[in-house]
Coordinates of C-alpha atoms and ligand atoms in Angstrom, one line a residue:
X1 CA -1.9 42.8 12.4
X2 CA -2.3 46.1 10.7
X3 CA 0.7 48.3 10.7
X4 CA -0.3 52.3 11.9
X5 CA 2.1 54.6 9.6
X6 CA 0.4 58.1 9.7
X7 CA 0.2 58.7 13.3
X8 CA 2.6 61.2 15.3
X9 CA 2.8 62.0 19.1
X10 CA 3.9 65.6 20.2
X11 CA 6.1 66.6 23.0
X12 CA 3.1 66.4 25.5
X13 CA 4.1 62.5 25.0
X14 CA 8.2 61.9 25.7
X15 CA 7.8 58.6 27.4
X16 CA 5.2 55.4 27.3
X17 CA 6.0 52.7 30.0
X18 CA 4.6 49.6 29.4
X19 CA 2.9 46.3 32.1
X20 CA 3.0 43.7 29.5
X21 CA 0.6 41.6 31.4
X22 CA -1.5 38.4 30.4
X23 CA 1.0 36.7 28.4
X24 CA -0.1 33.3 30.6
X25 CA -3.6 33.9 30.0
X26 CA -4.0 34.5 26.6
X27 CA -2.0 31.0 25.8
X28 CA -4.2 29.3 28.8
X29 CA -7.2 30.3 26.8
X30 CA -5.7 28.6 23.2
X31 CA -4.8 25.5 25.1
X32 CA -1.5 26.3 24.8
X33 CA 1.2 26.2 27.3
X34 CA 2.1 29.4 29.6
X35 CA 5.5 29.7 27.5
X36 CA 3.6 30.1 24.4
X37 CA 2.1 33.3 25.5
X38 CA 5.7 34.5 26.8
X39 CA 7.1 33.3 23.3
X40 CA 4.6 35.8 21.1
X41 CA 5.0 38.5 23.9
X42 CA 8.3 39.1 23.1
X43 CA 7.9 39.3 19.9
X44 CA 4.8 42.2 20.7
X45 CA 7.1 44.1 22.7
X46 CA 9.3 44.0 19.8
X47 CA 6.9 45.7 17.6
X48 CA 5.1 47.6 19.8
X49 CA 8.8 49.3 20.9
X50 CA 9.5 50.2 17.2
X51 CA 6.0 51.7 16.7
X52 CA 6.7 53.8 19.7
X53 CA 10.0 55.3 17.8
X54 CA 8.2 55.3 14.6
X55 CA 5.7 57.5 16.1
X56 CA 7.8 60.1 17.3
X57 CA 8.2 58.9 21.3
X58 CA 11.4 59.5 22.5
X59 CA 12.0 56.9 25.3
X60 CA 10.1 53.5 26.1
X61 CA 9.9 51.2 29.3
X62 CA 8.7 47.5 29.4
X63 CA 8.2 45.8 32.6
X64 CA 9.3 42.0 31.6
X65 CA 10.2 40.3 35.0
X66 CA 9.4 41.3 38.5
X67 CA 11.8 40.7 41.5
X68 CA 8.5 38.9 42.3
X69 CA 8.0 36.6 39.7
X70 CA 11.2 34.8 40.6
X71 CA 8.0 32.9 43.1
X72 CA 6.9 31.2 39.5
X73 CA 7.5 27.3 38.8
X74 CA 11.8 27.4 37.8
X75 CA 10.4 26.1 34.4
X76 CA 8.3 29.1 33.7
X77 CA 11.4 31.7 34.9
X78 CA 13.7 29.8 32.8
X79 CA 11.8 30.0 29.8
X80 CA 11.7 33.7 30.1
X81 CA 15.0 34.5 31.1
X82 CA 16.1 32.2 27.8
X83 CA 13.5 34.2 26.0
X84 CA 15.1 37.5 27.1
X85 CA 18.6 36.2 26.8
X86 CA 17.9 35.3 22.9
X87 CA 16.5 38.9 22.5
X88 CA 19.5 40.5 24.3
X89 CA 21.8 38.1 21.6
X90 CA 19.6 39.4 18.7
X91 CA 18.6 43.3 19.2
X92 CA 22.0 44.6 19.3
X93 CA 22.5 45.9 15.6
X94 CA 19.0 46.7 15.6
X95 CA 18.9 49.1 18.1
X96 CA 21.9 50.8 17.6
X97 CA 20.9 50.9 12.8
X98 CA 18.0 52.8 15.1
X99 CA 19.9 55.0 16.8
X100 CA 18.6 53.5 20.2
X101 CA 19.8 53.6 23.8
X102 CA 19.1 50.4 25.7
X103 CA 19.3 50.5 29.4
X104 CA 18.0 47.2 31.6
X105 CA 16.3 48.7 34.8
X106 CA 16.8 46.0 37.4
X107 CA 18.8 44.2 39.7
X108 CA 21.9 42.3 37.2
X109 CA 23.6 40.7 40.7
X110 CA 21.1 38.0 40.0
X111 CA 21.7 37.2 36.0
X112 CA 23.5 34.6 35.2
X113 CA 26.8 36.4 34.5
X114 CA 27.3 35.5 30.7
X115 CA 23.9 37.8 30.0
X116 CA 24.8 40.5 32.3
X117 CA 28.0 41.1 30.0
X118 CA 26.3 41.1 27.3
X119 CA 23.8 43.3 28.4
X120 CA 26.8 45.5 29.6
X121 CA 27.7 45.5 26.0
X122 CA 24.8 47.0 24.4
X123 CA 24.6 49.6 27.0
X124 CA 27.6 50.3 26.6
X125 CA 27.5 50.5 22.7
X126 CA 24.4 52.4 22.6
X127 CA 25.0 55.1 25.5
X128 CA 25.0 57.9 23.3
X129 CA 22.1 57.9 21.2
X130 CA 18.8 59.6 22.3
X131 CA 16.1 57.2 22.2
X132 CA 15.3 54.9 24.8
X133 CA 14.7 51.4 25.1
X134 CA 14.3 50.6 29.1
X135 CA 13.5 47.1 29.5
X136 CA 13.0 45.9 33.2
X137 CA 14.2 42.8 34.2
X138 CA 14.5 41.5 37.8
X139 CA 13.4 45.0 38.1
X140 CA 11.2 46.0 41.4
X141 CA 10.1 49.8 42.3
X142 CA 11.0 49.3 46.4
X143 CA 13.9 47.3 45.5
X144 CA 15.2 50.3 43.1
X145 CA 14.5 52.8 45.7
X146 CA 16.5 51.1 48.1
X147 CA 19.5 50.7 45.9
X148 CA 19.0 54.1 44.7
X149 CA 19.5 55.2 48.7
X150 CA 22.4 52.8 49.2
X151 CA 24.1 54.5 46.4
X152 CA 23.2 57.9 47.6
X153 CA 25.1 56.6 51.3
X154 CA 27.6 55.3 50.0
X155 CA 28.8 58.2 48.1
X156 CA 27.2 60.7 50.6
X157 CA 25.7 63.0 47.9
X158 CA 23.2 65.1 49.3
X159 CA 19.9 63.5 48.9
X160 CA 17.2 65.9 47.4
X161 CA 15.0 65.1 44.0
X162 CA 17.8 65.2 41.4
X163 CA 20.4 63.5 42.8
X164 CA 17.6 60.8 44.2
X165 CA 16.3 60.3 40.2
X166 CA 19.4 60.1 38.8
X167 CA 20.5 57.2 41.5
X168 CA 17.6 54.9 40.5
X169 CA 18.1 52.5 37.6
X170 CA 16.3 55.2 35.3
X171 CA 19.3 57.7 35.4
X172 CA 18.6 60.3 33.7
X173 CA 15.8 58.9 31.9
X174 CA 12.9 61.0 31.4
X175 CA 9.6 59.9 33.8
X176 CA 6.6 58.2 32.1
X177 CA 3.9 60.8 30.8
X178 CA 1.5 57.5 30.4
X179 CA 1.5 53.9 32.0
X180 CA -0.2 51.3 30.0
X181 CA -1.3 48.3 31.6
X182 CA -3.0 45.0 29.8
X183 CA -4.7 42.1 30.6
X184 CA -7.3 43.9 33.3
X185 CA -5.4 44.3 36.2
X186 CA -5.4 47.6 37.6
X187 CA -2.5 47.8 39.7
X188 CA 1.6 49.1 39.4
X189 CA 2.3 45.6 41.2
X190 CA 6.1 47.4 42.0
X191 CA 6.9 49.1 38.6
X192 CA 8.8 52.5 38.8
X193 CA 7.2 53.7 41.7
X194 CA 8.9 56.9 42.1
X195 CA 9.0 57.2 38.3
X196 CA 5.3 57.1 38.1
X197 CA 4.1 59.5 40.0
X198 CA 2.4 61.9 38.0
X199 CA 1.9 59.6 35.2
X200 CA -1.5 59.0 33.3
X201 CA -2.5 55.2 34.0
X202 CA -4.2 53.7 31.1
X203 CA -5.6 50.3 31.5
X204 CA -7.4 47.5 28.8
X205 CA -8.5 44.1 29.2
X206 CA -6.6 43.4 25.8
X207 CA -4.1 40.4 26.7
X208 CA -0.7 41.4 25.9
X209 CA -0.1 39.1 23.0
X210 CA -3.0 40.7 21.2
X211 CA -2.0 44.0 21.8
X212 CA -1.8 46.2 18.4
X213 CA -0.8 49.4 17.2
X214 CA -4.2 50.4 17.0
X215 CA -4.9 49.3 21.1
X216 CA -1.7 51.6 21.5
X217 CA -3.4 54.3 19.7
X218 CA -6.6 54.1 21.4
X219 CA -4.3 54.5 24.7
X220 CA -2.6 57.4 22.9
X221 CA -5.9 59.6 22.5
X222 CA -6.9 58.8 25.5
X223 CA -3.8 60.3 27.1
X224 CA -4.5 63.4 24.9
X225 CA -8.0 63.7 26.5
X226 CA -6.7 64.2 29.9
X227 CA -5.8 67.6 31.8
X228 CA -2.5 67.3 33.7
X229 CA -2.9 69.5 36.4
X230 CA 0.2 68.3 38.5
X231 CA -1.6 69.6 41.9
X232 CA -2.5 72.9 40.0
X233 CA -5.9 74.4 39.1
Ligands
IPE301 C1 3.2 38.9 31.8 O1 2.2 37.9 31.6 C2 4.6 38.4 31.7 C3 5.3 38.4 33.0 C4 4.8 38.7 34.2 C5 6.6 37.8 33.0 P1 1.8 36.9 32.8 O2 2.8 35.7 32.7 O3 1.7 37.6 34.1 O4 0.4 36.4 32.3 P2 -0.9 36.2 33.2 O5 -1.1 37.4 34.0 O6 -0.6 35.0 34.0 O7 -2.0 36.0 32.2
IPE302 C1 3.6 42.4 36.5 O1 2.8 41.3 36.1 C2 5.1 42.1 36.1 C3 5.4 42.1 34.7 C4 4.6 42.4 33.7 C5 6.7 41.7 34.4 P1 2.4 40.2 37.1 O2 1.5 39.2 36.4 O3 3.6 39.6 37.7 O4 1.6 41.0 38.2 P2 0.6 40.6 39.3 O5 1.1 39.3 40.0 O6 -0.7 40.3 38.6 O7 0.5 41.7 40.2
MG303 MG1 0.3 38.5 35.1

């Protein structure tokens, strides 16, 4: 897969959230298993997450497990909680030679607890640098917004916009400028809900395992050929 070197976002583009979608499908149609396509997605997200930061974008999300996908066969969950627990064990050093902030956006009470402290541990490690790697996992948009009001209860802040965004899993993460979904679906299907809402959606019918850094530039220029108007003229 080509490799884009020459290609630079402005400051019009802070943030790209990504729906890694068709994962299942795109091993379905090479008579392969379902893990198969999880297997090669990590590895996109991978790439596709350093071309981001190679390309000057300061902060991206990717939406790897839904507080609904727990409802898969246990094999399939398994498989991609092992596949995510083997990334959390690998992309340490990486991210942090990179000067990246890792955050997981989700619900860790139901992790086994071995991950959660080591996902602890790279947050922890990386907290100060400015680039962000968000990766959702067990992560659902009502879910988040109910936790986010717990919180907001608990310590009885008063609730207006700020202190509402700062209480979801996001922090003080910037929102998402442009949404890219794959594999056809048009839908959020629960992903940062609040986040999201003046974000450009951007969907393609490439699967997710196919997806290259010159699908992510076509999604790029497309964002650049939109007018935010944010309910202005
Ligand atoms: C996305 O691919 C990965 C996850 C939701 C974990 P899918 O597994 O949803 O792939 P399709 O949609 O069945 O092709
Ligand atoms: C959304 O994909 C969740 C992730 C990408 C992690 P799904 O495949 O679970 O979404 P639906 O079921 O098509 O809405
Ligand atoms: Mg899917």
């Amino acid at each position: 897969m080509e490799k884009i070197t020459d290609f630079k976002v402005d400051e019009n583009l802070r943030h790209i959230a990504f729906i890694m979608d068709g994962n299942g499908r795109w091993a379905k149609q090479r008579g392969l298993d379902r893990p198969e396509g999880h297997k090669v997605g990590v590895k996109v997200f991978e790439r596709v997450a350093n071309t981001c930061f190679d390309w000057g974008v300061e902060a991206v999300t990717f939406y790897a497990f839904s507080t609904e996908n727990w409802k898969r066969p246990p094999a399939e969950v398994k498989t991609i909680m092992s596949l995510l627990s083997f990334y959390i064990d690998k992309c340490g050093d990486d991210l942090i030679k990179r000067g990246v902030r890792f955050r997981m956006l989700g619900d860790k009470s139901a992790l086994d607890a071995g991950l959660r402290k080591r996902i602890d541990s790279i947050e922890q490690r990386s907290k100060h640098f400015n680039k962000t790697l968000n990766v959702a996992i067990n992560y659902g948009g009502r879910d988040e917004i109910i936790h986010a009001c717990r919180l907001l209860a608990q310590s009885g802040e008063e609730i207006n916009s700020e202190s509402f965004s700062r209480a979801l899993y996001t922090e003080d993460c910037i929102d998402p400028d442009l949404v890219i979904r794959t594999a056809g679906e048009k839908r959020l299907s629960n992903f940062l809900l609040w986040q999201a809402s003046y974000a450009e959606l951007y969907f393609t019918d490439v699967l997710w395992p196919d997806f290259s850094d010159d699908d992510l530039k076509n999604a790029i220029n497309d964002f650049y050929s939109r007018r935010r108007r944010y309910g202005g003229l």
